[in-house]
PDB file of C-alpha atoms in Angstrom:
ATOM      1  CA  MET T 253      15.649  15.048  -9.836  1.00  0.00           C
ATOM      2  CA  THR T 254      17.712  12.766 -12.079  1.00  0.00           C
ATOM      3  CA  GLU T 255      16.456   9.389 -13.285  1.00  0.00           C
ATOM      4  CA  THR T 256      18.996   7.564 -11.123  1.00  0.00           C
ATOM      5  CA  PHE T 257      17.915   9.448  -8.003  1.00  0.00           C
ATOM      6  CA  ALA T 258      14.229   8.915  -8.814  1.00  0.00           C
ATOM      7  CA  ARG T 259      14.784   5.172  -9.146  1.00  0.00           C
ATOM      8  CA  ARG T 260      16.813   5.045  -5.951  1.00  0.00           C
ATOM      9  CA  LEU T 261      14.278   7.061  -3.953  1.00  0.00           C
ATOM     10  CA  THR T 262      11.363   5.000  -5.272  1.00  0.00           C
ATOM     11  CA  GLY T 263      13.175   1.810  -4.352  1.00  0.00           C
ATOM     12  CA  VAL T 264      14.216   2.858  -0.860  1.00  0.00           C
ATOM     13  CA  ALA T 265      10.744   4.216  -0.055  1.00  0.00           C
ATOM     14  CA  GLY T 266       9.099   1.027  -1.292  1.00  0.00           C
ATOM     15  CA  ILE T 267      11.411  -1.157   0.772  1.00  0.00           C
ATOM     16  CA  ALA T 268      10.906   0.980   3.891  1.00  0.00           C
ATOM     17  CA  ALA T 269       7.106   0.971   3.516  1.00  0.00           C
ATOM     18  CA  ALA T 270       7.105  -2.790   2.997  1.00  0.00           C
ATOM     19  CA  ALA T 271       9.314  -3.435   6.025  1.00  0.00           C
ATOM     20  CA  ALA T 272       7.020  -1.462   8.327  1.00  0.00           C
ATOM     21  CA  LEU T 273       3.912  -3.190   6.960  1.00  0.00           C
ATOM     22  CA  ILE T 274       5.465  -6.642   7.263  1.00  0.00           C
ATOM     23  CA  VAL T 275       6.127  -6.029  10.957  1.00  0.00           C
ATOM     24  CA  GLU T 276       2.730  -4.384  11.516  1.00  0.00           C
ATOM     25  CA  VAL T 277       0.325  -6.970  10.079  1.00  0.00           C
ATOM     26  CA  PRO T 278       1.172  -9.903  12.428  1.00  0.00           C
ATOM     27  CA  LEU T 279       0.468  -7.686  15.443  1.00  0.00           C
ATOM     28  CA  TYR T 280      -3.236  -7.875  14.555  1.00  0.00           C
ATOM     29  CA  PHE T 281      -3.230 -11.616  15.283  1.00  0.00           C
ATOM     30  CA  VAL T 282      -1.326 -11.783  18.594  1.00  0.00           C
ATOM     31  CA  TYR T 283      -4.419 -11.600  20.840  1.00  0.00           C
ATOM     32  CA  SER T 284      -7.745 -13.373  20.431  1.00  0.00           C
ATOM     33  CA  GLY T 285      -9.680 -10.778  22.443  1.00  0.00           C
ATOM     34  CA  PRO T 286      -9.286  -7.025  22.897  1.00  0.00           C
ATOM     35  CA  PRO T 287      -5.532  -6.349  22.707  1.00  0.00           C
ATOM     36  CA  PRO T 288      -3.684  -4.165  25.208  1.00  0.00           C
ATOM     37  CA  ASP T 289      -3.227  -0.527  24.289  1.00  0.00           C
ATOM     38  CA  ALA T 290       0.497  -1.029  23.683  1.00  0.00           C
ATOM     39  CA  ASN T 291      -0.203  -3.566  20.938  1.00  0.00           C
ATOM     40  CA  VAL T 292      -2.730  -1.354  19.171  1.00  0.00           C
ATOM     41  CA  LEU T 293      -0.628   1.795  19.375  1.00  0.00           C
ATOM     42  CA  ALA T 294       2.524  -0.032  18.252  1.00  0.00           C
ATOM     43  CA  ARG T 295       0.885  -1.410  15.140  1.00  0.00           C
ATOM     44  CA  LEU T 296      -0.696   1.955  14.383  1.00  0.00           C
ATOM     45  CA  LEU T 297       2.680   3.679  14.709  1.00  0.00           C
ATOM     46  CA  LEU T 298       4.221   1.177  12.306  1.00  0.00           C
ATOM     47  CA  GLY T 299       1.338   1.774   9.927  1.00  0.00           C
ATOM     48  CA  ILE T 300       1.823   5.535  10.060  1.00  0.00           C
ATOM     49  CA  VAL T 301       5.526   5.144   9.231  1.00  0.00           C
ATOM     50  CA  ALA T 302       4.665   2.756   6.386  1.00  0.00           C
ATOM     51  CA  LEU T 303       2.158   5.190   4.899  1.00  0.00           C
ATOM     52  CA  ALA T 304       4.614   8.091   5.132  1.00  0.00           C
ATOM     53  CA  CYS T 305       7.067   5.976   3.126  1.00  0.00           C
ATOM     54  CA  LEU T 306       4.286   5.073   0.699  1.00  0.00           C
ATOM     55  CA  VAL T 307       3.660   8.774   0.066  1.00  0.00           C
ATOM     56  CA  VAL T 308       7.320   9.147  -0.907  1.00  0.00           C
ATOM     57  CA  PHE T 309       7.106   5.989  -3.050  1.00  0.00           C
ATOM     58  CA  VAL T 310       4.123   7.109  -5.145  1.00  0.00           C
ATOM     59  CA  THR T 311       5.492  10.646  -5.538  1.00  0.00           C
ATOM     60  CA  ALA T 312       8.929   9.407  -6.623  1.00  0.00           C
ATOM     61  CA  PHE T 313       7.305   6.917  -9.014  1.00  0.00           C
ATOM     62  CA  ARG T 314       5.438   9.755 -10.707  1.00  0.00           C
ATOM     63  CA  GLU T 315       8.683  11.693 -11.085  1.00  0.00           C
ATOM     64  CA  LEU T 316      10.399   8.605 -12.495  1.00  0.00           C
ATOM     65  CA  VAL T 317       7.707   8.219 -15.149  1.00  0.00           C
ATOM     66  CA  LYS T 318       7.857  11.943 -15.910  1.00  0.00           C
ATOM     67  CA  ARG T 319      11.631  11.774 -16.403  1.00  0.00           C
ATOM     68  CA  THR T 320      11.731   8.619 -18.508  1.00  0.00           C
ATOM     69  CA  HIS T 321       8.424   8.592 -20.454  1.00  0.00           C
ATOM     70  CA  PRO T 322       6.726  12.015 -20.443  1.00  0.00           C
ATOM     71  CA  GLY T 323       3.945  10.691 -22.666  1.00  0.00           C
ATOM     72  CA  TYR T 324       2.734   8.538 -19.779  1.00  0.00           C
ATOM     73  CA  GLU T 325       2.980  11.205 -17.122  1.00  0.00           C
ATOM     74  CA  TRP T 326      -0.831  11.224 -16.951  1.00  0.00           C
ATOM     75  CA  ALA T 327      -0.851   7.583 -15.832  1.00  0.00           C
ATOM     76  CA  GLY T 328       1.937   8.237 -13.355  1.00  0.00           C
ATOM     77  CA  SER T 329      -0.127  11.123 -11.972  1.00  0.00           C
ATOM     78  CA  ILE T 330      -3.169   8.849 -11.557  1.00  0.00           C
ATOM     79  CA  ALA T 331      -1.007   6.329  -9.707  1.00  0.00           C
ATOM     80  CA  SER T 332       0.383   9.067  -7.480  1.00  0.00           C
ATOM     81  CA  ALA T 333      -3.013  10.666  -6.792  1.00  0.00           C
ATOM     82  CA  THR T 334      -4.779   7.409  -5.928  1.00  0.00           C
ATOM     83  CA  GLY T 335      -1.817   6.290  -3.819  1.00  0.00           C
ATOM     84  CA  LEU T 336      -1.980   9.556  -1.888  1.00  0.00           C
ATOM     85  CA  VAL T 337      -5.746   9.214  -1.422  1.00  0.00           C
ATOM     86  CA  TYR T 338      -5.267   5.660  -0.133  1.00  0.00           C
ATOM     87  CA  ALA T 339      -2.592   6.834   2.313  1.00  0.00           C
ATOM     88  CA  THR T 340      -4.784   9.704   3.517  1.00  0.00           C
ATOM     89  CA  ILE T 341      -7.835   7.490   4.049  1.00  0.00           C
ATOM     90  CA  THR T 342      -5.819   4.937   5.980  1.00  0.00           C
ATOM     91  CA  LEU T 343      -4.141   7.605   8.103  1.00  0.00           C
ATOM     92  CA  VAL T 344      -7.564   8.984   9.037  1.00  0.00           C
ATOM     93  CA  SER T 345      -8.672   5.464   9.995  1.00  0.00           C
ATOM     94  CA  MET T 346      -5.598   4.999  12.146  1.00  0.00           C
ATOM     95  CA  GLY T 347      -6.197   8.337  13.826  1.00  0.00           C
ATOM     96  CA  LEU T 348      -9.747   7.304  14.719  1.00  0.00           C
ATOM     97  CA  GLU T 349      -8.506   4.001  16.141  1.00  0.00           C
ATOM     98  CA  ALA T 350      -5.704   5.608  18.144  1.00  0.00           C
ATOM     99  CA  GLY T 351      -8.053   8.249  19.546  1.00  0.00           C
ATOM    100  CA  ALA T 352     -10.557   5.631  20.692  1.00  0.00           C
ATOM    101  CA  VAL T 353      -7.848   3.537  22.357  1.00  0.00           C
ATOM    102  CA  ILE T 354      -6.248   6.501  24.127  1.00  0.00           C
ATOM    103  CA  ALA T 355      -9.585   7.849  25.358  1.00  0.00           C
ATOM    104  CA  THR T 356     -10.855   4.520  26.736  1.00  0.00           C
ATOM    105  CA  ASP T 357      -9.762   3.352  30.190  1.00  0.00           C
ATOM    106  CA  HIS T 358      -9.999  -0.369  29.352  1.00  0.00           C
ATOM    107  CA  PRO T 359      -8.734  -2.526  26.466  1.00  0.00           C
ATOM    108  CA  ILE T 360     -10.891  -2.415  23.326  1.00  0.00           C
ATOM    109  CA  ASP T 361     -10.621  -3.973  19.892  1.00  0.00           C
ATOM    110  CA  PRO T 362     -10.727  -0.916  17.621  1.00  0.00           C
ATOM    111  CA  THR T 363     -11.307  -3.061  14.516  1.00  0.00           C
ATOM    112  CA  ILE T 364     -14.800  -3.688  15.953  1.00  0.00           C
ATOM    113  CA  THR T 365     -15.448  -0.744  18.284  1.00  0.00           C
ATOM    114  CA  VAL T 366     -14.518   2.086  15.901  1.00  0.00           C
ATOM    115  CA  SER T 367     -17.294   1.618  13.351  1.00  0.00           C
ATOM    116  CA  GLY T 368     -16.260   4.661  11.311  1.00  0.00           C
ATOM    117  CA  THR T 369     -13.241   2.795   9.968  1.00  0.00           C
ATOM    118  CA  TYR T 370     -15.104  -0.188   8.503  1.00  0.00           C
ATOM    119  CA  ILE T 371     -15.320   0.869   4.884  1.00  0.00           C
ATOM    120  CA  LEU T 372     -12.366   3.251   5.120  1.00  0.00           C
ATOM    121  CA  TYR T 373     -10.041   0.291   5.692  1.00  0.00           C
ATOM    122  CA  GLY T 374     -12.221  -1.920   3.517  1.00  0.00           C
ATOM    123  CA  SER T 375     -14.152  -0.971   0.390  1.00  0.00           C
ATOM    124  CA  ILE T 376     -12.788   2.555  -0.067  1.00  0.00           C
ATOM    125  CA  SER T 377      -9.170   1.519   0.419  1.00  0.00           C
ATOM    126  CA  ARG T 378      -9.612  -1.491  -1.867  1.00  0.00           C
ATOM    127  CA  LEU T 379     -10.991   0.729  -4.626  1.00  0.00           C
ATOM    128  CA  MET T 380      -8.190   3.268  -4.328  1.00  0.00           C
ATOM    129  CA  LEU T 381      -5.524   0.543  -4.297  1.00  0.00           C
ATOM    130  CA  GLY T 382      -7.167  -1.110  -7.287  1.00  0.00           C
ATOM    131  CA  LEU T 383      -6.941   2.138  -9.258  1.00  0.00           C
ATOM    132  CA  PHE T 384      -3.363   2.734  -8.107  1.00  0.00           C
ATOM    133  CA  LEU T 385      -2.219  -0.746  -9.135  1.00  0.00           C
ATOM    134  CA  THR T 386      -4.027  -0.532 -12.472  1.00  0.00           C
ATOM    135  CA  ALA T 387      -2.254   2.752 -13.264  1.00  0.00           C
ATOM    136  CA  VAL T 388       1.132   1.314 -12.276  1.00  0.00           C
ATOM    137  CA  GLY T 389       0.463  -1.796 -14.347  1.00  0.00           C
ATOM    138  CA  HIS T 390      -0.471   0.301 -17.383  1.00  0.00           C
ATOM    139  CA  VAL T 391       2.651   2.445 -17.201  1.00  0.00           C
ATOM    140  CA  VAL T 392       4.990  -0.525 -16.846  1.00  0.00           C
ATOM    141  CA  ALA T 393       3.192  -2.511 -19.572  1.00  0.00           C
ATOM    142  CA  ARG T 394       3.551   0.331 -22.091  1.00  0.00           C
ATOM    143  CA  THR T 395       7.101   1.367 -21.220  1.00  0.00           C
ATOM    144  CA  ASP T 396      10.408  -0.131 -20.093  1.00  0.00           C
ATOM    145  CA  VAL T 397      10.535   1.929 -16.911  1.00  0.00           C
ATOM    146  CA  LEU T 398      10.455  -1.232 -14.750  1.00  0.00           C
ATOM    147  CA  PRO T 399      10.491  -5.012 -15.382  1.00  0.00           C
ATOM    148  CA  ARG T 400       7.346  -6.421 -17.004  1.00  0.00           C
ATOM    149  CA  TRP T 401       6.564  -8.763 -14.094  1.00  0.00           C
ATOM    150  CA  ILE T 402       5.640  -5.686 -12.100  1.00  0.00           C
ATOM    151  CA  SER T 403       2.919  -4.871 -14.624  1.00  0.00           C
ATOM    152  CA  ARG T 404       1.442  -8.376 -14.581  1.00  0.00           C
ATOM    153  CA  SER T 405       1.498  -8.604 -10.791  1.00  0.00           C
ATOM    154  CA  ALA T 406      -0.009  -5.114 -10.446  1.00  0.00           C
ATOM    155  CA  TYR T 407      -2.938  -6.075 -12.672  1.00  0.00           C
ATOM    156  CA  VAL T 408      -3.540  -9.265 -10.683  1.00  0.00           C
ATOM    157  CA  LEU T 409      -3.431  -7.435  -7.353  1.00  0.00           C
ATOM    158  CA  ALA T 410      -5.694  -4.700  -8.730  1.00  0.00           C
ATOM    159  CA  ALA T 411      -8.306  -7.318  -9.658  1.00  0.00           C
ATOM    160  CA  ILE T 412      -8.084  -8.908  -6.203  1.00  0.00           C
ATOM    161  CA  ASN T 413      -8.498  -5.549  -4.475  1.00  0.00           C
ATOM    162  CA  LEU T 414     -11.484  -4.632  -6.629  1.00  0.00           C
ATOM    163  CA  ALA T 415     -13.073  -7.993  -5.821  1.00  0.00           C
ATOM    164  CA  PHE T 416     -13.181  -6.917  -2.162  1.00  0.00           C
ATOM    165  CA  VAL T 417     -15.002  -3.621  -2.821  1.00  0.00           C
ATOM    166  CA  PRO T 418     -18.503  -5.176  -2.289  1.00  0.00           C
ATOM    167  CA  SER T 419     -17.418  -6.542   1.114  1.00  0.00           C
ATOM    168  CA  LEU T 420     -19.278  -3.696   2.842  1.00  0.00           C
ATOM    169  CA  PHE T 421     -22.491  -5.728   2.345  1.00  0.00           C
ATOM    170  CA  PHE T 422     -21.183  -8.659   4.421  1.00  0.00           C
ATOM    171  CA  GLY T 423     -21.177  -7.494   8.023  1.00  0.00           C
ATOM    172  CA  ASN T 424     -18.529  -6.312  10.454  1.00  0.00           C
ATOM    173  CA  THR T 425     -16.967  -9.423  11.947  1.00  0.00           C
ATOM    174  CA  PRO T 426     -13.152  -9.239  11.710  1.00  0.00           C
ATOM    175  CA  ALA T 427     -12.878 -13.022  12.017  1.00  0.00           C
ATOM    176  CA  HIS T 428     -14.756 -13.427   8.735  1.00  0.00           C
ATOM    177  CA  PHE T 429     -12.721 -13.468   5.545  1.00  0.00           C
ATOM    178  CA  TYR T 430     -15.082 -11.386   3.399  1.00  0.00           C
ATOM    179  CA  ALA T 431     -16.598  -8.669   5.571  1.00  0.00           C
ATOM    180  CA  ALA T 432     -16.446  -4.881   5.739  1.00  0.00           C
ATOM    181  CA  ASN T 433     -13.594  -5.197   8.236  1.00  0.00           C
ATOM    182  CA  GLY T 434     -12.811  -8.892   7.697  1.00  0.00           C
ATOM    183  CA  TRP T 435      -9.292 -10.273   7.842  1.00  0.00           C
ATOM    184  CA  GLY T 436      -9.308 -10.959   4.120  1.00  0.00           C
ATOM    185  CA  THR T 437     -10.509  -7.474   3.236  1.00  0.00           C
ATOM    186  CA  THR T 438      -8.003  -5.694   5.458  1.00  0.00           C
ATOM    187  CA  ALA T 439      -5.117  -7.708   6.937  1.00  0.00           C
ATOM    188  CA  LEU T 440      -4.598 -10.087   4.003  1.00  0.00           C
ATOM    189  CA  MET T 441      -4.673  -7.291   1.461  1.00  0.00           C
ATOM    190  CA  GLY T 442      -2.201  -5.322   3.580  1.00  0.00           C
ATOM    191  CA  ALA T 443       0.142  -8.299   3.781  1.00  0.00           C
ATOM    192  CA  ILE T 444       0.013  -8.908   0.022  1.00  0.00           C
ATOM    193  CA  LEU T 445       0.643  -5.221  -0.660  1.00  0.00           C
ATOM    194  CA  SER T 446       3.648  -5.215   1.678  1.00  0.00           C
ATOM    195  CA  TYR T 447       5.421  -8.084  -0.087  1.00  0.00           C
ATOM    196  CA  TRP T 448       4.613  -6.627  -3.505  1.00  0.00           C
ATOM    197  CA  LEU T 449       6.072  -3.284  -2.421  1.00  0.00           C
ATOM    198  CA  LEU T 450       9.169  -5.048  -1.123  1.00  0.00           C
ATOM    199  CA  ALA T 451       9.747  -6.816  -4.437  1.00  0.00           C
ATOM    200  CA  VAL T 452       9.083  -3.663  -6.467  1.00  0.00           C
ATOM    201  CA  GLY T 453      11.288  -1.570  -4.193  1.00  0.00           C
ATOM    202  CA  ILE T 454      14.216  -3.978  -4.494  1.00  0.00           C
ATOM    203  CA  SER T 455      13.813  -4.231  -8.269  1.00  0.00           C
ATOM    204  CA  THR T 456      13.594  -0.455  -8.679  1.00  0.00           C
ATOM    205  CA  TYR T 457      16.617   0.197  -6.503  1.00  0.00           C
ATOM    206  CA  ARG T 458      18.658  -2.382  -8.407  1.00  0.00           C
ATOM    207  CA  SER T 459      17.661  -0.713 -11.674  1.00  0.00           C
ATOM    208  CA  SER T 460      19.255   2.524 -10.443  1.00  0.00           C
ATOM    209  CA  THR T 461      22.543   0.669  -9.955  1.00  0.00           C
ATOM    210  CA  ARG T 462      22.380  -0.828 -13.450  1.00  0.00           C
ATOM    211  CA  LEU T 463      21.593   2.584 -14.917  1.00  0.00           C
ATOM    212  CA  ARG T 464      24.537   4.157 -13.110  1.00  0.00           C
ATOM    213  CA  ASP T 465      26.876   1.434 -14.322  1.00  0.00           C
ATOM    214  CA  SER T 466      25.688   1.751 -17.924  1.00  0.00           C
ATOM    215  CA  VAL T 467      26.192   5.527 -17.864  1.00  0.00           C
ATOM    216  CA  ALA T 468      29.661   5.083 -16.367  1.00  0.00           C
ATOM    217  CA  ALA T 469      30.578   2.580 -19.090  1.00  0.00           C
TER     218      ALA T 469
END
């Protein structure tokens, strides 16, 4: 894998993951009560696609760091590993939700009914994302692999995610901002991540074009 291809793949995967997440998150707020099965399954499908793209993103990012700054491959590996753990945890949560919806003969709100997902979507995911963003921020801060604003924003988002880790002590009401499955802990953090991924993906893809042009010159 060349540096140009690694940058391009990282960028495209980030943009694709962000696009799916941006469409997914608003679907959680369409209905005030239990949503119809079609709504739940549609948003879960979008989430699955987004996470598949995220797997490609974190893997390609590790390869990009390995190609450009081998001395920081360890940090790139931490970012990749925690990103993969986050994706796996969230995929398991989505599988539990989808199974409950498919097996039930009436509309349910899986964010409340499926209790096994509370801290998977919440505290555990926030911790894994916090570690992922910290590792990305460290790599970018110490190298010129990507623009420095990515490092600063990654550190800020890491701190915000870590601040939501104790939310498991604050109940299970999705309408509450700071709860195990609250809209701040889950939906808001997902929305922020999606727009960050979009910006990073665009920036990374554009860097592959600049690199290609500089090599050609």
